[in-house]
């Protein structure tokens, strides 16, 4: 990523509207606009007093309680949607995105994109019909550490990617309760993070099984990828609140890379020799030494803001650049969301201990998929 331009320095800004004036958006999405070519026209929330407060805080002109009215009056080129869940566990943003597409706007939406694969297919069809982009904020694949990991594992020196281990804290309900979206709300909300990483680094999953424990609802999944690589997804439940949440390790051929706590990246490079029983020192030549990146946390630099190292500004910039260059987004796509929902539905419908091939056999969805 090149140097950052401040919002007011952009010669061309995209006329945008925003649906949702909630907590996450206040902390992380609206503030990211400081570094993006966004002209915030209006904010909409069912709670119009909040929408009004956000217009003042984030420099928009008008507030609305009804998104239909906002779309009609403002005619935004793009809409950001950061909303929540209906009482039955459905994702509010899915139908709001369909309304925005119908009004001719590009859509950036927070994860989850939808509560089923079929709904993702519906969004794909609507996106194609409207000729407008839909991007989901898959922040994990926009973090500097994960982008560098992708570059490392794609390099010839790393060799073929052979396996991956991802650990993320998340509880899963017992099998008999997984078709109730209210019970699955937390799982749906969070599976997007580790699943986005798996999809980005490894491509599609071709075989899936998992084991589940009833104490905290933790699980381990055994994965085989279409590439032939294998992997595990450890959804830990019961860890301490003080613990770092996540760890990702990818293994190549004589090399491996580890991302700890989202920001600490270590690349163990190929080539060092430490013959067993004969090596007097663990210090290898510089060209084979491990490389480590982590931020300093002293300077008032942009890279020290969570808006940057957690991927928020980069994902929004990607969306804006897609619109300005008329190029579909390459990450956070509806195809990516579909891959995540494929995994979600496997957890939902496959009992622990059962091995299945993915994609699951769904004649209806396949037909829809072929429509566009
Ligand atoms: N990527 C991340 O790091 C991250 C972190 C937290 C939350 N999130 C996601 O963000 C979303 C929730 O964000 P939040 O914390 O701001 O939620 P929130 O519940 O605080 O706010 C949601 C807002 O949307 C409004 N809303 C709902 N339906 C609406 C409609 N039809 N029209 C107008 N306004 C409507 C609600 O009134 C509410 O103010 C979820 O999708 C969640 O998964 C992502």
Short mmCIF file of N, CA and C in Angstrom, two decimals, residues 144-244:
data_model
loop_
_atom_site.label_atom_id
_atom_site.label_comp_id
_atom_site.label_asym_id
_atom_site.label_seq_id
_atom_site.Cartn_x
_atom_site.Cartn_y
_atom_site.Cartn_z
N UNK A 144 -1.83 -5.50 7.36
CA UNK A 144 -0.49 -5.57 6.79
C UNK A 144 0.16 -6.94 7.02
N UNK A 145 -0.06 -7.53 8.19
CA UNK A 145 0.57 -8.83 8.49
C UNK A 145 0.03 -9.93 7.57
N UNK A 146 -1.29 -9.92 7.31
CA UNK A 146 -1.86 -10.99 6.49
C UNK A 146 -1.52 -10.78 5.01
N UNK A 147 -1.46 -9.53 4.58
CA UNK A 147 -1.07 -9.28 3.18
C UNK A 147 0.38 -9.72 2.96
N UNK A 148 1.22 -9.48 3.95
CA UNK A 148 2.62 -9.90 3.81
C UNK A 148 2.71 -11.44 3.86
N UNK A 149 1.90 -12.05 4.70
CA UNK A 149 1.89 -13.52 4.77
C UNK A 149 1.53 -14.10 3.41
N UNK A 150 0.52 -13.50 2.78
CA UNK A 150 0.11 -13.98 1.45
C UNK A 150 1.27 -13.84 0.45
N UNK A 151 1.96 -12.71 0.52
CA UNK A 151 3.09 -12.51 -0.40
C UNK A 151 4.20 -13.53 -0.13
N UNK A 152 4.46 -13.80 1.14
CA UNK A 152 5.53 -14.76 1.49
C UNK A 152 5.18 -16.16 0.99
N UNK A 153 3.95 -16.59 1.26
CA UNK A 153 3.61 -17.98 0.90
C UNK A 153 3.43 -18.15 -0.62
N UNK A 154 3.30 -17.03 -1.32
CA UNK A 154 3.18 -17.10 -2.79
C UNK A 154 4.55 -17.04 -3.46
N UNK A 155 5.61 -16.84 -2.68
CA UNK A 155 6.93 -16.68 -3.29
C UNK A 155 7.56 -18.06 -3.55
N UNK A 156 8.39 -18.17 -4.59
CA UNK A 156 9.00 -19.47 -4.90
C UNK A 156 9.86 -20.00 -3.75
N UNK A 157 10.49 -19.10 -2.98
CA UNK A 157 11.37 -19.55 -1.88
C UNK A 157 10.59 -20.30 -0.80
N UNK A 158 9.31 -20.02 -0.67
CA UNK A 158 8.51 -20.66 0.39
C UNK A 158 8.18 -22.11 0.01
N UNK A 159 8.19 -22.38 -1.30
CA UNK A 159 7.81 -23.71 -1.79
C UNK A 159 6.30 -23.84 -1.82
N UNK A 160 5.83 -25.04 -2.07
CA UNK A 160 4.38 -25.27 -2.12
C UNK A 160 3.82 -25.11 -0.70
N UNK A 161 2.64 -24.49 -0.61
CA UNK A 161 1.99 -24.36 0.69
C UNK A 161 1.43 -25.73 1.07
N UNK A 162 1.90 -26.28 2.20
CA UNK A 162 1.50 -27.65 2.51
C UNK A 162 0.44 -27.73 3.60
N UNK A 163 0.50 -26.85 4.60
CA UNK A 163 -0.52 -26.92 5.65
C UNK A 163 -0.67 -25.58 6.36
N UNK A 164 -1.77 -25.48 7.11
CA UNK A 164 -2.06 -24.25 7.86
C UNK A 164 -2.74 -24.61 9.18
N UNK A 165 -2.48 -23.81 10.20
CA UNK A 165 -3.22 -23.92 11.47
C UNK A 165 -3.71 -22.53 11.85
N UNK A 166 -5.02 -22.43 12.08
CA UNK A 166 -5.60 -21.16 12.50
C UNK A 166 -6.29 -21.38 13.83
N UNK A 167 -6.01 -20.49 14.77
CA UNK A 167 -6.67 -20.55 16.08
C UNK A 167 -7.44 -19.25 16.27
N UNK A 168 -8.70 -19.37 16.66
CA UNK A 168 -9.54 -18.19 16.88
C UNK A 168 -10.53 -18.53 17.99
N UNK A 169 -10.82 -17.60 18.90
CA UNK A 169 -11.74 -17.95 19.99
C UNK A 169 -13.20 -17.85 19.54
N UNK A 170 -13.93 -18.92 19.62
CA UNK A 170 -15.34 -18.89 19.24
C UNK A 170 -16.05 -20.16 19.71
N UNK A 171 -17.16 -19.96 20.37
CA UNK A 171 -17.96 -21.09 20.82
C UNK A 171 -19.00 -21.46 19.74
N UNK A 172 -19.33 -22.73 19.70
CA UNK A 172 -20.31 -23.25 18.73
C UNK A 172 -21.40 -23.97 19.53
N UNK A 173 -22.68 -23.71 19.24
CA UNK A 173 -23.75 -24.41 19.98
C UNK A 173 -23.74 -25.92 19.70
N UNK A 174 -24.47 -26.69 20.53
CA UNK A 174 -24.58 -28.13 20.25
C UNK A 174 -25.23 -28.36 18.89
N UNK A 175 -24.94 -29.51 18.26
CA UNK A 175 -25.42 -29.75 16.89
C UNK A 175 -26.92 -29.52 16.70
N UNK A 176 -27.74 -29.93 17.68
CA UNK A 176 -29.19 -29.85 17.48
C UNK A 176 -29.71 -28.41 17.52
N UNK A 177 -28.88 -27.46 17.91
CA UNK A 177 -29.36 -26.06 17.98
C UNK A 177 -28.77 -25.19 16.87
N UNK A 178 -28.06 -25.79 15.96
CA UNK A 178 -27.33 -24.98 14.98
C UNK A 178 -28.17 -24.48 13.81
N UNK A 179 -29.41 -24.96 13.70
CA UNK A 179 -30.24 -24.43 12.62
C UNK A 179 -31.05 -23.22 13.08
N UNK A 180 -30.94 -22.92 14.36
CA UNK A 180 -31.60 -21.73 14.89
C UNK A 180 -30.62 -20.56 14.78
N UNK A 181 -30.92 -19.61 13.90
CA UNK A 181 -29.98 -18.51 13.65
C UNK A 181 -29.75 -17.64 14.89
N UNK A 182 -30.73 -17.65 15.80
CA UNK A 182 -30.52 -16.87 17.03
C UNK A 182 -29.41 -17.49 17.85
N UNK A 183 -29.38 -18.82 17.87
CA UNK A 183 -28.32 -19.53 18.61
C UNK A 183 -26.98 -19.38 17.91
N UNK A 184 -27.02 -19.22 16.60
CA UNK A 184 -25.79 -19.18 15.79
C UNK A 184 -25.27 -17.76 15.57
N UNK A 185 -25.93 -16.80 16.19
CA UNK A 185 -25.60 -15.41 15.90
C UNK A 185 -24.12 -15.10 16.17
N UNK A 186 -23.63 -15.50 17.33
CA UNK A 186 -22.22 -15.22 17.66
C UNK A 186 -21.29 -15.94 16.70
N UNK A 187 -21.65 -17.17 16.36
CA UNK A 187 -20.80 -17.95 15.46
C UNK A 187 -20.78 -17.33 14.06
N UNK A 188 -21.97 -16.96 13.58
CA UNK A 188 -22.05 -16.31 12.25
C UNK A 188 -21.27 -15.00 12.25
N UNK A 189 -21.39 -14.27 13.34
CA UNK A 189 -20.73 -12.97 13.44
C UNK A 189 -19.21 -13.11 13.34
N UNK A 190 -18.67 -14.18 13.93
CA UNK A 190 -17.21 -14.27 14.04
C UNK A 190 -16.53 -15.23 13.08
N UNK A 191 -17.27 -16.21 12.55
CA UNK A 191 -16.62 -17.19 11.65
C UNK A 191 -16.04 -16.47 10.43
N UNK A 192 -16.61 -15.30 10.11
CA UNK A 192 -16.09 -14.54 8.97
C UNK A 192 -14.60 -14.21 9.11
N UNK A 193 -14.13 -14.04 10.34
CA UNK A 193 -12.72 -13.64 10.50
C UNK A 193 -11.75 -14.79 10.17
N UNK A 194 -11.80 -15.93 10.91
CA UNK A 194 -10.86 -17.00 10.55
C UNK A 194 -11.13 -17.61 9.18
N UNK A 195 -12.40 -17.67 8.79
CA UNK A 195 -12.72 -18.27 7.48
C UNK A 195 -12.20 -17.41 6.34
N UNK A 196 -12.22 -16.09 6.53
CA UNK A 196 -11.67 -15.20 5.49
C UNK A 196 -10.18 -15.46 5.33
N UNK A 197 -9.50 -15.67 6.45
CA UNK A 197 -8.06 -15.94 6.40
C UNK A 197 -7.79 -17.26 5.66
N UNK A 198 -8.56 -18.29 6.00
CA UNK A 198 -8.37 -19.60 5.35
C UNK A 198 -8.58 -19.49 3.85
N UNK A 199 -9.65 -18.81 3.47
CA UNK A 199 -9.99 -18.71 2.06
C UNK A 199 -8.92 -17.90 1.30
N UNK A 200 -8.48 -16.82 1.91
CA UNK A 200 -7.49 -15.93 1.28
C UNK A 200 -6.14 -16.64 1.09
N UNK A 201 -5.72 -17.36 2.12
CA UNK A 201 -4.38 -17.97 2.05
C UNK A 201 -4.38 -19.32 1.34
N UNK A 202 -5.49 -20.06 1.43
CA UNK A 202 -5.46 -21.47 1.02
C UNK A 202 -6.40 -21.81 -0.14
N UNK A 203 -7.36 -20.92 -0.44
CA UNK A 203 -8.33 -21.26 -1.47
C UNK A 203 -9.43 -22.15 -0.92
N UNK A 204 -10.25 -22.74 -1.81
CA UNK A 204 -11.44 -23.46 -1.36
C UNK A 204 -11.13 -24.72 -0.54
N UNK A 205 -12.01 -24.99 0.42
CA UNK A 205 -11.95 -26.22 1.22
C UNK A 205 -12.67 -27.31 0.45
N UNK A 206 -12.05 -28.49 0.34
CA UNK A 206 -12.70 -29.57 -0.41
C UNK A 206 -13.19 -30.71 0.50
N UNK A 207 -12.67 -30.78 1.72
CA UNK A 207 -13.14 -31.83 2.65
C UNK A 207 -13.14 -31.25 4.05
N UNK A 208 -14.18 -31.61 4.84
CA UNK A 208 -14.39 -30.98 6.14
C UNK A 208 -14.88 -32.00 7.15
N UNK A 209 -14.35 -31.92 8.37
CA UNK A 209 -14.97 -32.60 9.51
C UNK A 209 -14.59 -31.81 10.75
N UNK A 210 -15.36 -32.01 11.82
CA UNK A 210 -14.99 -31.30 13.04
C UNK A 210 -15.35 -32.11 14.28
N UNK A 211 -14.68 -31.77 15.38
CA UNK A 211 -15.01 -32.33 16.70
C UNK A 211 -15.42 -31.16 17.57
N UNK A 212 -16.28 -31.45 18.57
CA UNK A 212 -16.87 -30.38 19.38
C UNK A 212 -16.86 -30.78 20.84
N UNK A 213 -16.58 -29.84 21.74
CA UNK A 213 -16.62 -30.16 23.17
C UNK A 213 -17.75 -29.38 23.85
N UNK A 214 -18.45 -30.02 24.80
CA UNK A 214 -19.64 -29.41 25.37
C UNK A 214 -19.38 -28.45 26.54
N UNK A 215 -18.16 -28.34 27.01
CA UNK A 215 -17.91 -27.48 28.17
C UNK A 215 -18.04 -26.01 27.77
N UNK A 216 -17.28 -25.61 26.78
CA UNK A 216 -17.33 -24.22 26.34
C UNK A 216 -17.88 -24.08 24.93
N UNK A 217 -18.04 -25.21 24.23
CA UNK A 217 -18.48 -25.16 22.83
C UNK A 217 -17.32 -24.99 21.86
N UNK A 218 -16.11 -25.29 22.34
CA UNK A 218 -14.94 -25.20 21.45
C UNK A 218 -14.95 -26.31 20.41
N UNK A 219 -14.22 -26.10 19.32
CA UNK A 219 -14.19 -27.12 18.26
C UNK A 219 -12.86 -27.11 17.54
N UNK A 220 -12.58 -28.24 16.91
CA UNK A 220 -11.43 -28.31 16.01
C UNK A 220 -11.93 -28.88 14.69
N UNK A 221 -11.55 -28.25 13.60
CA UNK A 221 -11.95 -28.76 12.28
C UNK A 221 -10.72 -29.26 11.55
N UNK A 222 -10.90 -30.35 10.85
CA UNK A 222 -9.86 -30.88 9.98
C UNK A 222 -10.25 -30.54 8.54
N UNK A 223 -9.35 -29.89 7.84
CA UNK A 223 -9.68 -29.39 6.51
C UNK A 223 -8.71 -29.93 5.48
N UNK A 224 -9.26 -30.23 4.31
CA UNK A 224 -8.41 -30.48 3.15
C UNK A 224 -8.82 -29.45 2.10
N UNK A 225 -7.82 -28.86 1.46
CA UNK A 225 -8.10 -27.81 0.49
C UNK A 225 -8.04 -28.38 -0.93
N UNK A 226 -8.69 -27.69 -1.86
CA UNK A 226 -8.68 -28.15 -3.25
C UNK A 226 -7.25 -28.20 -3.77
N UNK A 227 -6.37 -27.38 -3.21
CA UNK A 227 -4.96 -27.36 -3.64
C UNK A 227 -4.22 -28.64 -3.26
N UNK A 228 -4.80 -29.43 -2.34
CA UNK A 228 -4.11 -30.62 -1.83
C UNK A 228 -3.50 -30.38 -0.45
N UNK A 229 -3.41 -29.12 -0.03
CA UNK A 229 -2.89 -28.80 1.31
C UNK A 229 -3.93 -29.20 2.37
N UNK A 230 -3.46 -29.27 3.62
CA UNK A 230 -4.36 -29.62 4.72
C UNK A 230 -4.29 -28.52 5.78
N UNK A 231 -5.28 -28.55 6.71
CA UNK A 231 -5.26 -27.51 7.73
C UNK A 231 -6.18 -27.82 8.89
N UNK A 232 -6.01 -27.02 9.96
CA UNK A 232 -6.89 -27.13 11.11
C UNK A 232 -7.44 -25.74 11.44
N UNK A 233 -8.68 -25.74 11.89
CA UNK A 233 -9.27 -24.52 12.43
C UNK A 233 -9.66 -24.83 13.86
N UNK A 234 -8.91 -24.26 14.79
CA UNK A 234 -9.18 -24.47 16.22
C UNK A 234 -9.99 -23.29 16.72
N UNK A 235 -11.27 -23.52 16.93
CA UNK A 235 -12.13 -22.46 17.48
C UNK A 235 -12.17 -22.68 18.99
N UNK A 236 -11.30 -21.95 19.66
CA UNK A 236 -11.12 -22.15 21.10
C UNK A 236 -12.22 -21.43 21.86
N UNK A 237 -12.75 -22.07 22.87
CA UNK A 237 -13.73 -21.41 23.74
C UNK A 237 -13.26 -21.65 25.17
N UNK A 238 -13.22 -20.61 25.96
CA UNK A 238 -12.81 -20.79 27.36
C UNK A 238 -11.47 -20.18 27.69
N UNK A 239 -10.86 -19.49 26.74
CA UNK A 239 -9.59 -18.81 27.03
C UNK A 239 -9.82 -17.56 27.86
N UNK A 240 -8.75 -17.01 28.37
CA UNK A 240 -8.85 -15.80 29.20
C UNK A 240 -9.11 -14.57 28.33
N UNK A 241 -9.82 -13.60 28.90
CA UNK A 241 -10.10 -12.35 28.18
C UNK A 241 -8.81 -11.58 27.90
N UNK A 242 -7.79 -11.84 28.70
CA UNK A 242 -6.53 -11.11 28.55
C UNK A 242 -5.63 -11.70 27.46
N UNK A 243 -6.00 -12.88 26.95
CA UNK A 243 -5.14 -13.57 25.98
C UNK A 243 -5.26 -12.95 24.59
N UNK A 244 -4.17 -12.91 23.83
CA UNK A 244 -4.33 -12.61 22.40
C UNK A 244 -5.34 -13.59 21.79
#
